[in-house]
mmCIF file of C-alpha atoms in Angstrom:
data_model
loop_
_atom_site.group_PDB
_atom_site.id
_atom_site.type_symbol
_atom_site.label_atom_id
_atom_site.label_comp_id
_atom_site.label_asym_id
_atom_site.label_seq_id
_atom_site.Cartn_x
_atom_site.Cartn_y
_atom_site.Cartn_z
ATOM 1 C CA ILE A 1 0.000 0.000 0.000
ATOM 2 C CA VAL A 2 1.357 3.399 -0.952
ATOM 3 C CA ILE A 3 1.004 5.999 1.811
ATOM 4 C CA ARG A 4 1.767 9.665 1.281
ATOM 5 C CA ASP A 5 4.580 11.212 3.324
ATOM 6 C CA GLU A 6 2.134 13.509 5.130
ATOM 7 C CA ILE A 7 0.113 10.533 6.362
ATOM 8 C CA ALA A 8 3.235 8.680 7.462
ATOM 9 C CA ALA A 9 4.315 11.774 9.408
ATOM 10 C CA LEU A 10 0.946 11.838 11.199
ATOM 11 C CA VAL A 11 1.334 8.195 12.174
ATOM 12 C CA TYR A 12 4.885 8.669 13.423
ATOM 13 C CA GLU A 13 3.834 11.735 15.422
ATOM 14 C CA ALA A 14 0.909 9.815 16.949
ATOM 15 C CA VAL A 15 3.252 7.048 18.077
ATOM 16 C CA ARG A 16 5.699 9.615 19.447
ATOM 17 C CA GLU A 17 2.925 11.296 21.460
ATOM 18 C CA VAL A 18 1.725 7.963 22.867
ATOM 19 C CA ARG A 19 5.244 7.202 24.028
ATOM 20 C CA ARG A 20 5.514 10.637 25.614
ATOM 21 C CA ALA A 21 2.192 10.193 27.376
ATOM 22 C CA ALA A 22 3.082 6.752 28.699
ATOM 23 C CA THR A 23 6.708 7.192 29.640
ATOM 24 C CA ARG A 24 7.689 10.766 30.245
ATOM 25 C CA HIS A 25 4.454 12.337 31.503
ATOM 26 C CA ALA A 26 2.533 9.523 33.192
ATOM 27 C CA ALA A 27 5.592 8.030 34.845
ATOM 28 C CA GLY A 28 6.826 11.483 35.830
ATOM 29 C CA GLY A 29 3.641 12.392 37.654
ATOM 30 C CA THR A 30 2.236 14.998 35.270
ATOM 31 C CA PRO A 31 -1.233 13.712 34.329
ATOM 32 C CA GLU A 32 -2.239 16.933 32.558
ATOM 33 C CA GLN A 33 0.690 16.659 30.167
ATOM 34 C CA ALA A 34 0.043 12.932 29.721
ATOM 35 C CA PHE A 35 -3.552 13.710 28.795
ATOM 36 C CA ALA A 36 -2.488 16.425 26.345
ATOM 37 C CA ALA A 37 0.008 14.073 24.676
ATOM 38 C CA ALA A 38 -2.595 11.299 24.476
ATOM 39 C CA ARG A 39 -5.123 13.713 22.974
ATOM 40 C CA ALA A 40 -2.584 14.861 20.362
ATOM 41 C CA ALA A 41 -1.812 11.229 19.519
ATOM 42 C CA HIS A 42 -5.510 10.468 19.084
ATOM 43 C CA GLN A 43 -6.050 13.490 16.831
ATOM 44 C CA ASN A 44 -3.082 12.599 14.616
ATOM 45 C CA ALA A 45 -4.162 8.979 14.387
ATOM 46 C CA ASN A 46 -7.685 10.005 13.385
ATOM 47 C CA LYS A 47 -6.402 12.418 10.745
ATOM 48 C CA ALA A 48 -4.273 9.658 9.251
ATOM 49 C CA PHE A 49 -6.957 6.969 9.442
ATOM 50 C CA PHE A 50 -9.702 9.056 7.848
ATOM 51 C CA ASP A 51 -7.586 10.723 5.170
ATOM 52 C CA GLU A 52 -9.290 10.652 1.788
ATOM 53 C CA SER A 53 -6.245 9.204 0.068
ATOM 54 C CA LEU A 54 -6.491 6.062 2.216
ATOM 55 C CA LEU A 55 -10.243 5.564 1.919
ATOM 56 C CA GLU A 56 -9.943 4.517 -1.706
ATOM 57 C CA LEU A 57 -7.535 1.752 -0.656
ATOM 58 C CA LEU A 58 -10.315 0.041 1.317
ATOM 59 C CA TYR A 59 -11.916 -1.194 -1.881
ATOM 60 C CA PHE A 60 -10.033 -3.491 -4.222
ATOM 61 C CA PRO A 61 -11.266 -4.835 -7.548
ATOM 62 C CA ASP A 62 -12.349 -8.471 -7.484
ATOM 63 C CA ASP A 63 -9.362 -9.569 -9.562
ATOM 64 C CA GLN A 64 -6.998 -8.308 -6.832
ATOM 65 C CA LYS A 65 -8.700 -10.046 -3.914
#
């Protein structure tokens, strides 16, 4: 599957934010920053998942199934 660079960047940033939320902020005792990082990760993941360029990849012609 071909994914545009912008979408890949959103995915990488989402993963980075999840790691920040789980390791740096939650373990360090800053729940507000952990929540903010988790929210940013969720927003980036949603932007990537629902991008129009990926929606067309959900449907494949019968000869490719």
